[in-house]
Coordinates of C-alpha atoms and ligand atoms in Angstrom, one line a residue:
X1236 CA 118.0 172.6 155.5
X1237 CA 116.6 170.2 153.1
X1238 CA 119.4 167.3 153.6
X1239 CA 119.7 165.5 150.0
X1240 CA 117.7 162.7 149.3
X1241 CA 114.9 162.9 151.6
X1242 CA 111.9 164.3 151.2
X1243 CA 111.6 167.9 150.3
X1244 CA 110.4 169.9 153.6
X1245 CA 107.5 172.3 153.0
X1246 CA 109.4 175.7 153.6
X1247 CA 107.1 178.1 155.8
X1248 CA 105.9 181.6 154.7
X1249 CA 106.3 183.8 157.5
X1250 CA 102.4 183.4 158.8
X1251 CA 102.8 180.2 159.0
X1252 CA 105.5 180.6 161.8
X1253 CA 103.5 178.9 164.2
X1254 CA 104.8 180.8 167.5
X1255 CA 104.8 179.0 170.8
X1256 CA 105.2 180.9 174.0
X1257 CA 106.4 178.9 176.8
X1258 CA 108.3 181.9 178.2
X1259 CA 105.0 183.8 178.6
X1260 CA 103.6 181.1 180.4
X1261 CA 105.9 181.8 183.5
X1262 CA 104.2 183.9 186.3
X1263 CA 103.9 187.6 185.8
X1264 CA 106.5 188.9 187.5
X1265 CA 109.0 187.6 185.2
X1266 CA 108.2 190.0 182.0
X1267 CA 106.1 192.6 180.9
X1268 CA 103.7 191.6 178.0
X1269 CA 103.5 194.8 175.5
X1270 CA 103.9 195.5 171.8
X1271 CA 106.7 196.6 169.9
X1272 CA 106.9 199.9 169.3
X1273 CA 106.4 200.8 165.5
X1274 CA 109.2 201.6 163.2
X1275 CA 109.2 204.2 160.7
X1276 CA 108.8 203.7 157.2
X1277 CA 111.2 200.3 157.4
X1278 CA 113.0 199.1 154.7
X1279 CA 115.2 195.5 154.9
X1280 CA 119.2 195.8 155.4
X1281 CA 120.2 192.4 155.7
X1282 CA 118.7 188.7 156.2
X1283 CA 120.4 185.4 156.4
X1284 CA 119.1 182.1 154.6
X1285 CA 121.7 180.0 156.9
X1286 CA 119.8 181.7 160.3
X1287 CA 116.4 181.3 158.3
X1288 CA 116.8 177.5 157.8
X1289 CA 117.3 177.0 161.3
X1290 CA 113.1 177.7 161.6
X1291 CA 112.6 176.5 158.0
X1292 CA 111.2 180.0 157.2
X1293 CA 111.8 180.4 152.9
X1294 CA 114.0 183.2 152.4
X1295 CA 111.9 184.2 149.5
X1296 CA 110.0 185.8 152.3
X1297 CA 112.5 188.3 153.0
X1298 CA 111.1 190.1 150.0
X1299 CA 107.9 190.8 151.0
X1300 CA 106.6 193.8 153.0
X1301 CA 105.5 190.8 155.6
X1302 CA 109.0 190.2 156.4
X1303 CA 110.2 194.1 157.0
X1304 CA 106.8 194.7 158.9
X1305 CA 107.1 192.0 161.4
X1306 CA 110.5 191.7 161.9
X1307 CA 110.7 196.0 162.2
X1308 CA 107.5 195.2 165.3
X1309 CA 104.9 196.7 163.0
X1310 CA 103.1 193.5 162.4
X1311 CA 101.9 190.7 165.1
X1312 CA 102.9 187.1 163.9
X1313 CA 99.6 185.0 164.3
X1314 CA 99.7 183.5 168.0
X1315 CA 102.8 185.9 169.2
X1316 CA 102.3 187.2 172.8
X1317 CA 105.5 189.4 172.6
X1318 CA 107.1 190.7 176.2
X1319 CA 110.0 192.3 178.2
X1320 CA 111.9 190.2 180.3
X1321 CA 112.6 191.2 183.3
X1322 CA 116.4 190.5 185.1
X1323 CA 119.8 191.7 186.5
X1324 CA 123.3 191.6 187.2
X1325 CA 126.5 192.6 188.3
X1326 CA 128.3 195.3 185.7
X1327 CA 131.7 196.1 185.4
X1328 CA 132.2 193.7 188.8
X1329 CA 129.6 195.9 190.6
X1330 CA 125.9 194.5 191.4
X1331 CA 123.7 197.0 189.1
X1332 CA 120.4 195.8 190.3
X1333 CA 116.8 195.4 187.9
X1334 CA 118.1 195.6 184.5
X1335 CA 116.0 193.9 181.9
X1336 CA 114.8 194.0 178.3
X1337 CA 115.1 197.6 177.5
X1338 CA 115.1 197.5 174.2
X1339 CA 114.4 193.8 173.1
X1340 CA 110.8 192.3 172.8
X1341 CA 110.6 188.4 172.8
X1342 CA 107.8 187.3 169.8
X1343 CA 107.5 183.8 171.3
X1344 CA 109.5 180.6 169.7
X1345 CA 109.7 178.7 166.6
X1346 CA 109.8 175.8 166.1
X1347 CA 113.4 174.7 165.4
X1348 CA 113.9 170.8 164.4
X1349 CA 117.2 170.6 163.5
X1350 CA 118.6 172.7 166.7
X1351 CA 118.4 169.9 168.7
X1352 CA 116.8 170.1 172.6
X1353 CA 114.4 171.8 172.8
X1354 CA 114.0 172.1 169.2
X1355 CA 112.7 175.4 169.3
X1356 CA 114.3 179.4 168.7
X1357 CA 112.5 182.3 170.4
X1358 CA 112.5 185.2 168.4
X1359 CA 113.6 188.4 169.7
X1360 CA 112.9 192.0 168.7
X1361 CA 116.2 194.3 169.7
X1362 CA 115.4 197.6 169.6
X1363 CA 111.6 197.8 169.3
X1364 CA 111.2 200.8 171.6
X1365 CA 110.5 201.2 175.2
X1366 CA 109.9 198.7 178.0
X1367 CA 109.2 199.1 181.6
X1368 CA 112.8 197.7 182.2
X1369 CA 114.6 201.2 179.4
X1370 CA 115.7 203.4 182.3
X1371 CA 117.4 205.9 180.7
X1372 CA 117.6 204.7 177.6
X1373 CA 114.9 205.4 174.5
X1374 CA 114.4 201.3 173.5
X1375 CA 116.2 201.7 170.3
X1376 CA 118.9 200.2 168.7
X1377 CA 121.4 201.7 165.7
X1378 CA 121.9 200.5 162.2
X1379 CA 125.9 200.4 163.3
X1380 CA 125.8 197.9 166.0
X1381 CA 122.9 196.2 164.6
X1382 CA 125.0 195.4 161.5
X1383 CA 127.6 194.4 163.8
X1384 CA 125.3 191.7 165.6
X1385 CA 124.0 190.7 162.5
X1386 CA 127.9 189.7 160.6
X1387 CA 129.5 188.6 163.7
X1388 CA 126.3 186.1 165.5
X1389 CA 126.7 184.9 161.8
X1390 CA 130.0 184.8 161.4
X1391 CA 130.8 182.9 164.9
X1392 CA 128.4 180.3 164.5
X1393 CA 130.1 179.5 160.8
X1394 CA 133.3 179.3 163.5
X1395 CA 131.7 176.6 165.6
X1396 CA 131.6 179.1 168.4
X1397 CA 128.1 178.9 170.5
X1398 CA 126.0 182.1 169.7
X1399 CA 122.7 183.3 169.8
X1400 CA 121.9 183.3 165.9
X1401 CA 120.5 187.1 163.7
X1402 CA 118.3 186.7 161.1
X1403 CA 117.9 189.4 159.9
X1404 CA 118.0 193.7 160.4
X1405 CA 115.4 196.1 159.4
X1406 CA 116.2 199.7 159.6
X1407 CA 114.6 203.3 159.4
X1408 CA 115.4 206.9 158.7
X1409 CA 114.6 207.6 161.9
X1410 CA 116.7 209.4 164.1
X1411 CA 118.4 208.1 167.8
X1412 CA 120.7 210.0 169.5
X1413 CA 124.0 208.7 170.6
X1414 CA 127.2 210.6 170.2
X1415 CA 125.9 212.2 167.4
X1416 CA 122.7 211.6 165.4
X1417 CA 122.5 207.9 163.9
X1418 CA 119.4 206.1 162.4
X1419 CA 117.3 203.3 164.3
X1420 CA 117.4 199.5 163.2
X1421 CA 115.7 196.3 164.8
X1422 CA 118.0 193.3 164.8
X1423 CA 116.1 189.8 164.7
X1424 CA 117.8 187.2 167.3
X1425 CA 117.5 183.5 167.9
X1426 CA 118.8 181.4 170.6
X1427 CA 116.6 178.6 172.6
X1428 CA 116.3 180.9 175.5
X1429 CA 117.6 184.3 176.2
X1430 CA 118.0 183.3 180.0
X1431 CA 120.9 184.9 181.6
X1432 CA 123.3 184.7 184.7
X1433 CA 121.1 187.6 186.0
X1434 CA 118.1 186.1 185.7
X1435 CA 118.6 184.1 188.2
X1436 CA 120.4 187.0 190.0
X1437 CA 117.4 188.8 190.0
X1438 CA 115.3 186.5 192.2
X1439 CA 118.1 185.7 194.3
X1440 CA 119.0 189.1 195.1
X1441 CA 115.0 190.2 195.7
X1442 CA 115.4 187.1 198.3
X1443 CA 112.5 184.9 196.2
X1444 CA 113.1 181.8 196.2
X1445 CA 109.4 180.4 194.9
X1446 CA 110.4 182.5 191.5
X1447 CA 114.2 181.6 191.8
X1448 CA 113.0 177.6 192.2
X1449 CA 110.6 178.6 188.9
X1450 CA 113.1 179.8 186.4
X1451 CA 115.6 177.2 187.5
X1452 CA 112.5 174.3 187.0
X1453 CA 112.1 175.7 183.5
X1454 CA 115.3 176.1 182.5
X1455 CA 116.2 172.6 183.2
X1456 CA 113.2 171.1 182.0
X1457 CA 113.0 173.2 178.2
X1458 CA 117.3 173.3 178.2
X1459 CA 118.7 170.4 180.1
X1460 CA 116.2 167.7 180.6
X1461 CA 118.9 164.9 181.1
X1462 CA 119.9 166.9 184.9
X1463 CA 116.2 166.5 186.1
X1464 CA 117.1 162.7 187.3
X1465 CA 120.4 163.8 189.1
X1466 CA 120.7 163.9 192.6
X1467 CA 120.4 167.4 193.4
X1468 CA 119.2 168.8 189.3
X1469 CA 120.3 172.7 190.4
X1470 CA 123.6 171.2 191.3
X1471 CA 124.1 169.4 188.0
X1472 CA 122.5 172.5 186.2
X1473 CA 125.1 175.0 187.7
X1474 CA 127.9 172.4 187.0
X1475 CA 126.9 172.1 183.9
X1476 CA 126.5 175.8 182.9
X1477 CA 130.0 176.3 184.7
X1478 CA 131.7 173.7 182.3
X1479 CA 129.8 175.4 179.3
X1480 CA 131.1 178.7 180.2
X1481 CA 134.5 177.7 180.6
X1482 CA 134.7 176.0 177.0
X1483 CA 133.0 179.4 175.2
X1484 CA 136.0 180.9 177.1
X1485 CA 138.2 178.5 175.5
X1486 CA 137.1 178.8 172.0
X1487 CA 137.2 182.8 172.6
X1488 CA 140.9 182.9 173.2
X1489 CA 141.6 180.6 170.6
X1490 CA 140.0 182.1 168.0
X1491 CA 140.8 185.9 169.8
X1492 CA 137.3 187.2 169.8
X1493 CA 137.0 189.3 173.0
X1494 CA 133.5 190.1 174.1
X1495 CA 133.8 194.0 175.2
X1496 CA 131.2 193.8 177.6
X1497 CA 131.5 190.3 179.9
X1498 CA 128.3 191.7 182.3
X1499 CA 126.4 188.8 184.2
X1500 CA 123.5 190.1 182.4
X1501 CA 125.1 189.1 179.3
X1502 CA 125.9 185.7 180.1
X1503 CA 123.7 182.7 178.3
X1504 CA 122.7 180.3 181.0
X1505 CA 123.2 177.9 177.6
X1506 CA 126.6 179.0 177.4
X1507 CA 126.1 181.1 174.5
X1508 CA 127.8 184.3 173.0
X1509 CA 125.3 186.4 173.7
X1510 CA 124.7 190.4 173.4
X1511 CA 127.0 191.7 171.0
X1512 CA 127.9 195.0 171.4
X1513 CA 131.6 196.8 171.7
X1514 CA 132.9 193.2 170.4
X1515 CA 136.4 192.8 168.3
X1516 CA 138.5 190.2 167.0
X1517 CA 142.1 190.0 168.0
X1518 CA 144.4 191.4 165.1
X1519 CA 147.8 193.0 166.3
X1520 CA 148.2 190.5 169.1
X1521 CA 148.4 192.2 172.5
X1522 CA 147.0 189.6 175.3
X1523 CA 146.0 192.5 177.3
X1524 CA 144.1 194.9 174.7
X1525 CA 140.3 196.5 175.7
X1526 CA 138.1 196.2 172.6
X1527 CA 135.8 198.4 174.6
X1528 CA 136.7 202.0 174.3
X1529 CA 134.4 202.3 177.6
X1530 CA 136.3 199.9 180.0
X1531 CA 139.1 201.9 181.0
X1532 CA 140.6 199.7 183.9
X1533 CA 140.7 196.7 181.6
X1534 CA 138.2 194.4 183.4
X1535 CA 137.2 192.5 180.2
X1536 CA 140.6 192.4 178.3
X1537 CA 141.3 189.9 176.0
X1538 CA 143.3 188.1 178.7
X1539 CA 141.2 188.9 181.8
X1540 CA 138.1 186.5 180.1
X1541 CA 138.5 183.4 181.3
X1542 CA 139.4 184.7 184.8
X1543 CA 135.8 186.8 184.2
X1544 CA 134.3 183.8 183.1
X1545 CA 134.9 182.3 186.3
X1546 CA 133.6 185.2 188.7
X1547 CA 130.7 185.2 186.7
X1548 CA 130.0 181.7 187.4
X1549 CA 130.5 182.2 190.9
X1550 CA 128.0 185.1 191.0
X1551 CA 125.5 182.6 189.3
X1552 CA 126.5 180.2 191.8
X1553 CA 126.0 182.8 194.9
X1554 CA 122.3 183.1 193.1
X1555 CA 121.9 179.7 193.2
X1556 CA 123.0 178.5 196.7
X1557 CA 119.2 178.6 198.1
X1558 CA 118.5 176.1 195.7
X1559 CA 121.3 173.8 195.8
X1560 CA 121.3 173.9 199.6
X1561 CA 125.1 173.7 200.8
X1562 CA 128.1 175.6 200.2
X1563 CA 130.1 173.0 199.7
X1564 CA 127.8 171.5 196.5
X1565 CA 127.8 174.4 195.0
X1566 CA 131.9 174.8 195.7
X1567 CA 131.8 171.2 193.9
X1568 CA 129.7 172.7 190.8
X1569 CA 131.7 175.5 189.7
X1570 CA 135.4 173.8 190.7
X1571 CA 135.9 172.3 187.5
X1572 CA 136.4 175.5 185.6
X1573 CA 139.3 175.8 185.5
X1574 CA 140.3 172.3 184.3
X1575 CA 137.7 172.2 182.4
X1576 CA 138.9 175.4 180.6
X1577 CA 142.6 174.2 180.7
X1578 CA 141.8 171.0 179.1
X1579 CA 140.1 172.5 176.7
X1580 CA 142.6 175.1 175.4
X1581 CA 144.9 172.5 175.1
X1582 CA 143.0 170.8 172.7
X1583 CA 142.5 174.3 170.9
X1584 CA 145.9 175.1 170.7
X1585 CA 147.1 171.3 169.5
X1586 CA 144.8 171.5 166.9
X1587 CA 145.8 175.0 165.8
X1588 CA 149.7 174.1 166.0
X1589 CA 148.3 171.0 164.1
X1590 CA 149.8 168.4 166.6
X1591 CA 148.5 165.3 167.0
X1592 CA 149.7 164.0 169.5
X1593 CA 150.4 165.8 173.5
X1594 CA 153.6 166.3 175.1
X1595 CA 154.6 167.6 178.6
X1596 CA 156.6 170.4 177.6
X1597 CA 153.7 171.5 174.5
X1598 CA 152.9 174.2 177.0
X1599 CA 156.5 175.8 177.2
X1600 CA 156.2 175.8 173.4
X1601 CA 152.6 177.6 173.4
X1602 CA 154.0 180.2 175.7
X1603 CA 157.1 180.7 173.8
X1604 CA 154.3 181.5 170.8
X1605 CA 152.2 183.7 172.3
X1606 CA 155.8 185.9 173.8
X1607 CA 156.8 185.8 170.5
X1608 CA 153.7 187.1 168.9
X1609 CA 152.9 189.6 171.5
X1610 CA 156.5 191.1 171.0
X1611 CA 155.7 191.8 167.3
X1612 CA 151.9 192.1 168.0
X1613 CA 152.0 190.0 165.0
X1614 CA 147.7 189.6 163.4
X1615 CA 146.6 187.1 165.2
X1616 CA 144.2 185.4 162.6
X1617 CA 146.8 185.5 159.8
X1618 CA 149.9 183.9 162.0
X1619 CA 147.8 180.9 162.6
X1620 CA 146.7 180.6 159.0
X1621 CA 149.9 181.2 157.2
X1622 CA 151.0 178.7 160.4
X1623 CA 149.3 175.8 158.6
X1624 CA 151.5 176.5 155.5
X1625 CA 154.7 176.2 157.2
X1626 CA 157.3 173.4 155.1
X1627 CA 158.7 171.3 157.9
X1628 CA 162.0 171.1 156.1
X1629 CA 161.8 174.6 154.5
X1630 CA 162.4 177.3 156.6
X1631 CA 163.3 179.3 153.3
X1632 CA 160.0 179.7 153.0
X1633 CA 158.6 180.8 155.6
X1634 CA 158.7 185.1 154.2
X1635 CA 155.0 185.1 154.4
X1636 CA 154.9 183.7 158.4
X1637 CA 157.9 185.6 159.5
X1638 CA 156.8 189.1 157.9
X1639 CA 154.2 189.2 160.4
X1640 CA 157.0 189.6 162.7
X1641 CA 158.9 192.9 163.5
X1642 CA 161.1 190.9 165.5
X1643 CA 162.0 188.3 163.4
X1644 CA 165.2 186.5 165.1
X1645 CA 162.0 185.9 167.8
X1646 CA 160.0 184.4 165.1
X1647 CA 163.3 182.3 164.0
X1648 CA 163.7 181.2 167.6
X1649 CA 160.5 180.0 167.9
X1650 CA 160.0 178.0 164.7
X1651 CA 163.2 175.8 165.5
X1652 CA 161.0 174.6 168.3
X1653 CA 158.1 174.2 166.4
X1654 CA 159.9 172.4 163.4
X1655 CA 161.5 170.0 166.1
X1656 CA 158.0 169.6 167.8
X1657 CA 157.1 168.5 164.5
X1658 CA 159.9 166.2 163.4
X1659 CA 159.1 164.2 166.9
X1660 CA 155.6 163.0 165.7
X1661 CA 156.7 162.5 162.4
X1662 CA 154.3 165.5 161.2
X1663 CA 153.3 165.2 157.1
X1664 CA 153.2 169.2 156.0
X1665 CA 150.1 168.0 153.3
X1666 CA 148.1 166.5 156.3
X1667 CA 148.9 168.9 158.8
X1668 CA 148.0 171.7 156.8
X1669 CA 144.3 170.6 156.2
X1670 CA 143.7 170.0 159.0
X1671 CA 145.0 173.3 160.4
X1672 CA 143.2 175.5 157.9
X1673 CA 140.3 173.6 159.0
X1674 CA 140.4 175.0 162.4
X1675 CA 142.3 178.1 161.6
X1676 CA 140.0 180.6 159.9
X1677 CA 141.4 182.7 157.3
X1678 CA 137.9 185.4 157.1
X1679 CA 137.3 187.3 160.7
X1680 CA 135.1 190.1 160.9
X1681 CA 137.8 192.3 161.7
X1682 CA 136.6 196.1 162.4
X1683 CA 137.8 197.7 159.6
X1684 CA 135.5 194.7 157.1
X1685 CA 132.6 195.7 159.4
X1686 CA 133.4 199.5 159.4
X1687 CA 133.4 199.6 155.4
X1688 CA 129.8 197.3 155.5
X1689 CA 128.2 200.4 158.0
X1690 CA 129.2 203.3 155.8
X1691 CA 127.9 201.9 153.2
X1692 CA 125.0 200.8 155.1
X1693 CA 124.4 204.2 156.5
X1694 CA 124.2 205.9 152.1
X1695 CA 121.5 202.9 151.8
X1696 CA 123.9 200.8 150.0
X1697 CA 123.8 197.1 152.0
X1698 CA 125.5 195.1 149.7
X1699 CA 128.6 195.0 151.0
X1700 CA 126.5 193.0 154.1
X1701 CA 125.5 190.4 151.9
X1702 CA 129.0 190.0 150.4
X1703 CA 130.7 190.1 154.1
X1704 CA 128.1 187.6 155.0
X1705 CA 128.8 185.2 152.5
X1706 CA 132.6 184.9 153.1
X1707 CA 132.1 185.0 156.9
X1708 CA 129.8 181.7 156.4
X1709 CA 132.8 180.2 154.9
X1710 CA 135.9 181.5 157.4
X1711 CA 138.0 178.2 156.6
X1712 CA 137.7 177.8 152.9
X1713 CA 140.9 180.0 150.7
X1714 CA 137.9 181.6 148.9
X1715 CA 140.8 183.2 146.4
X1716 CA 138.8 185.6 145.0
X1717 CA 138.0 187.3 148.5
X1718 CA 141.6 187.1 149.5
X1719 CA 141.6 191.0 150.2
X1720 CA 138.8 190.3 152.9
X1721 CA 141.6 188.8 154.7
X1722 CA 144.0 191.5 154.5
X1723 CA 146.0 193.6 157.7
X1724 CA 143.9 196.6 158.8
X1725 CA 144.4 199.6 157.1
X1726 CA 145.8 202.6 158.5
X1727 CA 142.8 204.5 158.9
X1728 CA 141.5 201.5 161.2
X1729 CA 143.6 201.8 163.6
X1730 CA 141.6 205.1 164.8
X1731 CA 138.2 203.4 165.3
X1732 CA 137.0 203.1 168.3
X1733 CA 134.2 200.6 169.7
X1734 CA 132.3 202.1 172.3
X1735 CA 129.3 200.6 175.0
X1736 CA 127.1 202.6 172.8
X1737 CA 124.9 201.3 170.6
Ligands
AMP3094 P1 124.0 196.0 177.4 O1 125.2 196.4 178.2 O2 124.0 196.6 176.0 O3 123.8 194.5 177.4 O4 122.7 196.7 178.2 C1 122.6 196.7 179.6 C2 121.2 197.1 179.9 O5 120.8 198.4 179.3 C3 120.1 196.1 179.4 O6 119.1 196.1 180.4 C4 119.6 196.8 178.1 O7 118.3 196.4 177.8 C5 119.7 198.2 178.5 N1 119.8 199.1 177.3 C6 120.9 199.2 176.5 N2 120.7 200.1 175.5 C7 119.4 200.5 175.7 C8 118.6 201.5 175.0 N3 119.0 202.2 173.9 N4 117.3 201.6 175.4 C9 116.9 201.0 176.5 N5 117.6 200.1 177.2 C10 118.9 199.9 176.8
MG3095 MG1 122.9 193.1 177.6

């Protein structure tokens, strides 16, 4: 965005996108060129200035029939060569061979200055119709997990989380089939590359290494130019991507979003959330709930993801092994998870607890939290909130904190350690609790939030989308006149269900 008092930038109408297409320059067998598939009579849902900023596009555009026609694949942007990517990957813990984009078309990249490296954001179509790589599916996306995408790639970058970015969603009164009749919708995406775990899976398992050396070359050069000097760059860039992954895990289980569907395929090779589909945040805490109606055995749990994390970066690794040359390297590159992950959940949880300072036995204390809150499966967004409002001194007022607990003599328990853990570095309640509701959101896009948004969606009403939006961009600030956005599930959300179809 325009940063005050410098000059004015020159906001671009949407022809004046000026696409690059380094992606397309790869060889052939990495992608399919083709054009979208048209949409049906399209009409705007939702667009985001904050995601339009990013590629200085004026959201007065989002008005025009321009907008709706190139962002529903009606419409070529000037210098767009738009294609399928091809790649693969293990699902559900089981190699799945050619996968690919199915249902997403790539429109080349914009330029992006404020991003940093490389300074660009490619621009991706999902559900634009069918690609060589659909199989059984029909290439189309549905307003419902479009919507979805939209609010919570939104909502977790306004959380500091990494994330692909959505500008905006079109939609249609056409009709897709899932489990029953739903209408079709084109989600806009952003993120520097859309390169995945099983992209380089792909080659690996298709034993071609010229293409495997390729990808890797261009990923490193476009993503993570300060590796090319290293002694061995695809050791460095595996490292690298390892000690990524394990930090998005991190900030996941600290802030209890739980992917649904942790498929190398939808792994970022930037270390990004990426592909948003039976997703959930963490509200009655249970470390072992399935947001993914779908996964029955649990694979991808809320507490299974850092250990998912991991394998995944070992099957990148295993893809990566011709390149790096020795075992043993790529051992070295992906042994730092762990600590890497460790060390940086610690720092999470500190800051959440508000503690300054580190102490041996702050670990006992986090555990004793989490047993505590997993007895009551007390919300996990509001305990830490209402956490950052605890009186040292006062435990008469703690009603609001405790109420979130069936089991309250375990709450009682636990906050004597807490307030003690305080009291030993001298903790001031005024400081503490900035800085807590700094890092402890008080606005998650919890199902039921999204739930209302779609059905309203779905009788052509999107305003509660734009509302949503707007508080979501903001998850840290009281924001008292949304304080029902922040509210316990109703009862009738306890019966939805978020499925791998979308
Ligand atoms: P996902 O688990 O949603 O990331 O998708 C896994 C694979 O299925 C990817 O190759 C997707 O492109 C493909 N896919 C998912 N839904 C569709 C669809 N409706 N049409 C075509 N391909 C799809
Ligand atoms: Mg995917």
């Amino acid at each position: 965005m325009n940063a005050p008092g410098l000059p004015p930038q020159l906001l671009h109408r949407i022809d004046d996108l000026s696409l690059g297409n380094s992606f397309a320059e790869l060889p052939p067998a990495f992608y399919t060129r083709l054009m979208p598939t048209p949409l049906p009579a399209p009409y705007l849902v939702c667009a985001g200035a904050s995601a339009a900023a990013l590629i200085d596009l004026d959201p007065a555009e989002f008005a025009t029939d321009d907008f709706v026609e190139t962002f529903s694949g009606n419409r070529t942007l000037p210098d767009s060569i738009p294609l399928a990517a091809v790649y693969s990957g293990h699902q559900f813990g089981v190699w799945a061979g050619q996968l690919g984009d199915g249902r997403a078309i790539l429109l080349g990249e914009a330029p992006a200055p404020g991003t940093g490296h490389p300074g660009v954001l490619e621009l991706q179509l999902k559900g634009a119709g069918l690609t060589p790589y659909s199989r059984m599916g029909d290439g189309r996306a549905v307003l419902r997990s479009s919507i979805r995408e939209f609010l919570c790639s939104e909502a977790m970058a306004a959380l500091g989380i990494p994330t692909s970015r959505a500008l905006c969603v079109t939609g249609s009164d056409q009709l897709v089939m899932r489990e029953t009749p739903e209408t079709a919708a084109v989600a806009t995406r952003m993120a520097p590359t859309f390169v995945r775990f099983g992209s380089f899976e792909h080659w690996f398992y298709n034993d071609k290494k010229a293409e495997l050396k390729i990808l890797a070359d261009y990923v490193i050069d476009r993503c993570y130019p300060e590796l090319r000097d290293t002694a061995n760059p695809y050791q460095a860039l595996l490292a690298e991507v390892t000690r990524r992954t394990a930090h998005l895990m991190a900030q996941w289980q600290a802030i209890g979003f739980m992917h649904g569907v942790m498929n190398t395929d939808n792994m970022s090779i930037l270390g990004l959330t990426l592909d948003y589909g039976p997703f959930g945040f963490m509200e009655a805490f249970d470390a072992n709930h399935i947001c993914n109606h779908t996964d029955r055995q649990g694979r991808y749990a809320y507490s299974m993801q850092p250990q998912i994390g991991h394998w995944n970066c070992y099957a990148l690794g295993q893809a990566m092994l011709p390149l790096i040359g020795e075992v043993d390297d790529t051992q070295a590159a992906l042994q730092n998870y762990q600590s890497e992950y460790a060390a940086r959940l610690d720092d999470l949880l500190h800051a959440k607890l508000g503690l300054q300072s580190k102490l041996p036995e702050d670990g006992k204390l986090f555990d004793a939290m989490f047993a505590a809150m997993q007895g009551s499966h007390a919300d996990f967004t509001l305990f830490f909130r209402r956490l950052g409002d605890l009186q040292a001194d006062r435990p008469e007022t703690d009603a609001p904190l405790r109420d979130l607990f069936i089991d309250r003599a375990a709450f009682d328990a636990w906050a004597v350690q807490y307030r003690t853990r305080l009291k030993q570095e001298n903790s001031l309640d005024s400081r503490r609790s900035i800085a807590m509701h700094a890092v402890n959101p008080k606005y998650v896009l919890r199902n039921y939030l999204a739930q209302t948004a779609i059905e309203k969606a779905q009788r052509k009403d999107f305003s509660e989308i734009g509302k949503l939006l707007g508080i979501l961009e903001k998850p840290f600030d009281e924001q008292p006149e949304n304080a029902q956005y922040a509210a316990l599930p109703p009862d009738w959300a306890s019966h939805l269900e978020v499925s791998c179809s979308s």
